[in-house]
Short mmCIF file of C-alpha atoms in Angstrom, two decimals:
data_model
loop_
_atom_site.label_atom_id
_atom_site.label_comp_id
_atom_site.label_asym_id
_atom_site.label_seq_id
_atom_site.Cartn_x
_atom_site.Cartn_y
_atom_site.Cartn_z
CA UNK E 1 70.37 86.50 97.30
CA UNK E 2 73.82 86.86 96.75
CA UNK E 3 75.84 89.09 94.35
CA UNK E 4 78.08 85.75 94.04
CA UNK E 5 77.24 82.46 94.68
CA UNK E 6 80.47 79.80 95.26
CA UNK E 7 79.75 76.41 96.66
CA UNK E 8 81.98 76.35 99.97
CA UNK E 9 82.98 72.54 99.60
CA UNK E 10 84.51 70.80 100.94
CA UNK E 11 86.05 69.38 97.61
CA UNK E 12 88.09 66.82 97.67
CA UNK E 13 90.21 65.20 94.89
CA UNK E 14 93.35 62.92 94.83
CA UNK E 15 97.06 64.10 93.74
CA UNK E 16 97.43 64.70 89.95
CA UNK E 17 93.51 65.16 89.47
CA UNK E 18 91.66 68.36 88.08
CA UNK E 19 90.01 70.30 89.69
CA UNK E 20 87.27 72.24 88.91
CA UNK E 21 85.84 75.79 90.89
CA UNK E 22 83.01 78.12 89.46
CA UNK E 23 80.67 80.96 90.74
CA UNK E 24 77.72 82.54 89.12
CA UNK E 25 77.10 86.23 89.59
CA UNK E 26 74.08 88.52 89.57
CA UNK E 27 75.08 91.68 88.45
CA UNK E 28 76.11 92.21 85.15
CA UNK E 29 77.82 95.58 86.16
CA UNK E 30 80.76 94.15 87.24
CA UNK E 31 83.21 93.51 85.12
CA UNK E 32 86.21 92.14 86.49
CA UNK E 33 86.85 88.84 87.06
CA UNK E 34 89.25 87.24 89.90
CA UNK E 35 90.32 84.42 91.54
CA UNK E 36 92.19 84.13 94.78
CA UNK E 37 93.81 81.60 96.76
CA UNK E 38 94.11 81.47 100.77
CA UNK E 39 95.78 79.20 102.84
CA UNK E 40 94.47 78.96 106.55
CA UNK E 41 95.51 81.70 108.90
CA UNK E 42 96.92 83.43 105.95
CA UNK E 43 95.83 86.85 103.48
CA UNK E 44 94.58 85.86 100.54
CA UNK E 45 96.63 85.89 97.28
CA UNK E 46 95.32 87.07 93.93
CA UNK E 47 95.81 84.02 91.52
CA UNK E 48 94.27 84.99 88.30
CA UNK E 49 92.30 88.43 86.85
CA UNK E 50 90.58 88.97 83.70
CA UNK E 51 88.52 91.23 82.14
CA UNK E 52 87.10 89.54 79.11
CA UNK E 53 85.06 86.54 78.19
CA UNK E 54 86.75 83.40 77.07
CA UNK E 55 89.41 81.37 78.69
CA UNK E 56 93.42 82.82 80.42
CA UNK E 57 95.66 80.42 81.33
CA UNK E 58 98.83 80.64 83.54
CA UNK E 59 100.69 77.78 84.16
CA UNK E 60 98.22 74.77 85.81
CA UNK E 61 95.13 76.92 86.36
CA UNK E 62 92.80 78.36 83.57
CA UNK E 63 90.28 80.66 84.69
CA UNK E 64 86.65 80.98 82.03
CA UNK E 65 84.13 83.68 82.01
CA UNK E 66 81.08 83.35 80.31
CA UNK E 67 79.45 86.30 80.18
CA UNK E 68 76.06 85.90 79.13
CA UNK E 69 75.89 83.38 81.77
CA UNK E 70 77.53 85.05 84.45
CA UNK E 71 79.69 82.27 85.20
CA UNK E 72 83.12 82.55 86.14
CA UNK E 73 85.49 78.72 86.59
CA UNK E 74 88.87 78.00 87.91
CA UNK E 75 90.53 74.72 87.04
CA UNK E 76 93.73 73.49 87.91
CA UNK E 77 95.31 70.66 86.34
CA UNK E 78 97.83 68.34 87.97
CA UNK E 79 96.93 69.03 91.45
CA UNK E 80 99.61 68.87 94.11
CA UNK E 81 98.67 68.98 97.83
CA UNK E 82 100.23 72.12 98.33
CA UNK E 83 97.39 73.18 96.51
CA UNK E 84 95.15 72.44 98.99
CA UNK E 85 93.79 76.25 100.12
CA UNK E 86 90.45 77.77 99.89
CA UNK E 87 89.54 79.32 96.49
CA UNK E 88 87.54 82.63 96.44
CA UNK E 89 86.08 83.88 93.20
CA UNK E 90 85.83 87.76 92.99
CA UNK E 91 83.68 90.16 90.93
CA UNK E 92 84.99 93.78 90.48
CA UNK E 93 83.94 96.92 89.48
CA UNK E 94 85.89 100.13 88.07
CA UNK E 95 86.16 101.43 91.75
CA UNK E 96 87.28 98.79 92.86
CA UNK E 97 84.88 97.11 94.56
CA UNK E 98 85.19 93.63 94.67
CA UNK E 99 82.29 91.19 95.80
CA UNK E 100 83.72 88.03 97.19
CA UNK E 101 81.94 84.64 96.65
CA UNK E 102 81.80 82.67 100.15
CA UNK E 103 85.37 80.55 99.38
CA UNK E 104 85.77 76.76 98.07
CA UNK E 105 87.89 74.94 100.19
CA UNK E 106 90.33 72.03 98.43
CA UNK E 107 91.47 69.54 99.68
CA UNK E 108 94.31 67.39 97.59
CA UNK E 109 95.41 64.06 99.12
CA UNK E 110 98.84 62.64 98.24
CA UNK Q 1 110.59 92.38 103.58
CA UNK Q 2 106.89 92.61 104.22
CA UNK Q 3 104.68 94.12 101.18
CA UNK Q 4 101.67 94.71 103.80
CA UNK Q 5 101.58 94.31 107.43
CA UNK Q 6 99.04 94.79 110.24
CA UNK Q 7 99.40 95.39 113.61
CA UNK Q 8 98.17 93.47 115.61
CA UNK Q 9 97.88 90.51 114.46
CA UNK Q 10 95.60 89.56 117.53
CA UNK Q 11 92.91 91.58 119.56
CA UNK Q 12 91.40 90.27 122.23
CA UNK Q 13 89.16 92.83 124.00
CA UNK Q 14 85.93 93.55 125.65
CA UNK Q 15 82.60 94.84 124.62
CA UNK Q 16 82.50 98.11 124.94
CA UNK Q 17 86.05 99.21 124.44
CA UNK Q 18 87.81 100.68 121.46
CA UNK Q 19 90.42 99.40 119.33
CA UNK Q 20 92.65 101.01 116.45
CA UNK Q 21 94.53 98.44 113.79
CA UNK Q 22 97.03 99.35 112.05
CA UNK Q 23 97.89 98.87 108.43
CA UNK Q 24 101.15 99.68 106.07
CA UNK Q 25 102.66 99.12 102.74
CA UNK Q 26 105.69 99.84 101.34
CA UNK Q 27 104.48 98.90 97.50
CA UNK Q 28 104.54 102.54 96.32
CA UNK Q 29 100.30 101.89 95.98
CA UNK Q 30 98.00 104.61 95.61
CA UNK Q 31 94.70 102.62 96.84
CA UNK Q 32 94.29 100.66 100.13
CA UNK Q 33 91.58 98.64 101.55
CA UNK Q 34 89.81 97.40 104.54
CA UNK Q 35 88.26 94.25 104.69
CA UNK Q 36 86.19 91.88 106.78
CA UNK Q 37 86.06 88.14 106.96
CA UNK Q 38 83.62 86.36 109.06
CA UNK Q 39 84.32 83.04 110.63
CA UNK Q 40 82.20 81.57 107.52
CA UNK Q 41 85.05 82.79 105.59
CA UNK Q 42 83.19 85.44 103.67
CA UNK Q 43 85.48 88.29 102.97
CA UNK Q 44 83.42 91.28 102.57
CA UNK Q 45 84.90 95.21 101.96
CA UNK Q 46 84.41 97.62 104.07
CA UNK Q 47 86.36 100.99 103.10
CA UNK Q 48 88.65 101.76 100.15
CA UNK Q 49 91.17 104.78 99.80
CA UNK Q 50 92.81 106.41 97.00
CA UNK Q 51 95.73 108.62 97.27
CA UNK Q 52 94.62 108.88 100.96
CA UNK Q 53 90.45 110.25 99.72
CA UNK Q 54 88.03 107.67 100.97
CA UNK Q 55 86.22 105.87 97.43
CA UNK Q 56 84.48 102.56 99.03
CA UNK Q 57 82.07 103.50 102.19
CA UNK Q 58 79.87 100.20 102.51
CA UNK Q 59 77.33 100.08 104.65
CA UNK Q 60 79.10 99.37 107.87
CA UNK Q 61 78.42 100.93 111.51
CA UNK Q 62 79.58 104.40 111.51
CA UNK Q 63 81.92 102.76 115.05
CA UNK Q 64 83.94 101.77 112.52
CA UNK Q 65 86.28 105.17 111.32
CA UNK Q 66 88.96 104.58 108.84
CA UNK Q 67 92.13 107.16 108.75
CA UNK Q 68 94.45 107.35 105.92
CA UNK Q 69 97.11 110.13 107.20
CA UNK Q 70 99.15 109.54 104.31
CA UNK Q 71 99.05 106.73 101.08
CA UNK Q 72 101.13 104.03 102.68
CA UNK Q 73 98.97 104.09 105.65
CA UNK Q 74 95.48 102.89 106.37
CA UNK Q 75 94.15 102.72 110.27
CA UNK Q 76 90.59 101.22 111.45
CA UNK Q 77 89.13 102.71 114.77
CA UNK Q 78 86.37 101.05 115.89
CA UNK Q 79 84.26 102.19 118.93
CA UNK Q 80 82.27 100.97 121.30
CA UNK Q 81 83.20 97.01 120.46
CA UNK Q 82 80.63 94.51 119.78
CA UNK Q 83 80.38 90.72 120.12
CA UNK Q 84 79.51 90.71 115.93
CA UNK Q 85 82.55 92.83 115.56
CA UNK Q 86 84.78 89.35 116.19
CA UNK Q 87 86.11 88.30 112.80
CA UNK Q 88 89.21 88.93 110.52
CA UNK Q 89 90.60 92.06 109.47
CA UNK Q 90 92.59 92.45 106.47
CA UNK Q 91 93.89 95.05 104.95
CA UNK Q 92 95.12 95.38 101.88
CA UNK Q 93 96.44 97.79 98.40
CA UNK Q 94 96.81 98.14 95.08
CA UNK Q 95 98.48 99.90 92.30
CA UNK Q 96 95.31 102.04 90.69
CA UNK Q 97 91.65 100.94 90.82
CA UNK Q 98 90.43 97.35 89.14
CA UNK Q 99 89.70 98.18 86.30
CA UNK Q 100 93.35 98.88 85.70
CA UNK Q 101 95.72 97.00 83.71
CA UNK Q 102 98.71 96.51 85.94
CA UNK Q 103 95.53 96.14 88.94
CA UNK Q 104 96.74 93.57 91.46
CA UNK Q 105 95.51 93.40 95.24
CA UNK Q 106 97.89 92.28 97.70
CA UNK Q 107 96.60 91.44 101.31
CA UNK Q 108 97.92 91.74 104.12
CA UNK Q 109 98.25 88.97 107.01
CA UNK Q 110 95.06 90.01 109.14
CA UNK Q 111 93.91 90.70 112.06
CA UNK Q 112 92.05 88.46 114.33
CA UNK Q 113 89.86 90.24 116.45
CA UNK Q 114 88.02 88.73 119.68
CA UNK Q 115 85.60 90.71 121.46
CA UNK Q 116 84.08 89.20 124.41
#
């Protein structure tokens, strides 16, 4: 099994629409929570980071961690096609190791 | 300017050989990364550095030698090439470790390496 579990899609929604990423994890020893964005051929970007349970927001995406059910969400509101890119939830540790779910790709149609 | 870069961006080799990439950044970060991403998109770690001392060692094939001569550099030797070896390489850094407060990771462009 997987330290982190992400559904690889593909997801599609229309322009304007929310949409909606999670992950579960295994390991309750990480502690840091991440989500990043990559566009094909392209490094991928980090989008959000948190450390806490409960909900951050920045701008059209809110990222939730639940804890005690080791279950980590992205959502981004008002979708716009240049948001279509594949989403990768991240778990991190104080090293800094990160464990990488397998990547959500999105696709938003005009 | 770039905050990362790898050369090359493209290796196309045989099995058997071996191949160095090279990665830089000119953020002023004390950590750096290697990474591997398999053509299921899985991005996996392979090797972290801090303040050029190796932290991360996964469990990867000791053909695979990282070098940090000094913090803004990170280089990946691999010997003895093998057809699983083909995937993307990315490199990347970061101001302190993740459980920092000012901890962001930026990645570099990557590396796409062939081996046939």
């Amino acid at each position: 099994q997987k330290e982190v579990e992400q559904d690889p899609g593909p997801l599609s929604v229309p322009e304007g629409a929310i949409v909606s990423l999670n992950c579960t994890y295994s390991n309750s020893a990480f502690q840091y929570f991440m989500w990043y964005r990559q566009y094909s051929r392209k490094g991928p970007e980090l989008l959000m980071y948190t450390y806490s349970s409960g909900n951050k927001e920045d701008g059209r995406f809110t990222a939730q961690v639940d804890k005690s059910s080791k279950y980590i969400s992205l959502f981004i509101r008002d979708s716009q096609p240049s948001d279509s890119a594949t989403y990768l939830c991240a778990i991190g540790d104080s090293w800094g190791k990160l464990q990488f779910g397998a990547g959500t790709q999105v696709v938003v149609t005009p | 300017d770039t905050a990362v870069s790898q050369t090359p961006k493209y290796l196309v080799t045989q099995m058997g050989n071996d191949k160095s990439i090279k990665c830089e950044q000119n953020l002023g970060h004390d950590t750096m990364y290697w990474y591997k991403q398999d053509s299921k998109k899985f991005l996996k770690i392979m090797f972290s550095y801090n303040n050029k001392e190796l932290i991360i060692n996964e469990t990867v094939p000791n053909r695979f030698s990282p070098k940090s001569p000094d913090k803004a550099h990170l280089n990946l030797h691999i010997n003895s090439l093998e057809l699983g070896d083909s995937a993307v390489y990315f490199c990347a850094s970061s101001q302190g470790m993740v459980a920092s407060p000012t901890y962001e990771q930026y990645f570099g462009p990557g590396t796409r390496l062939t081996v046939t």
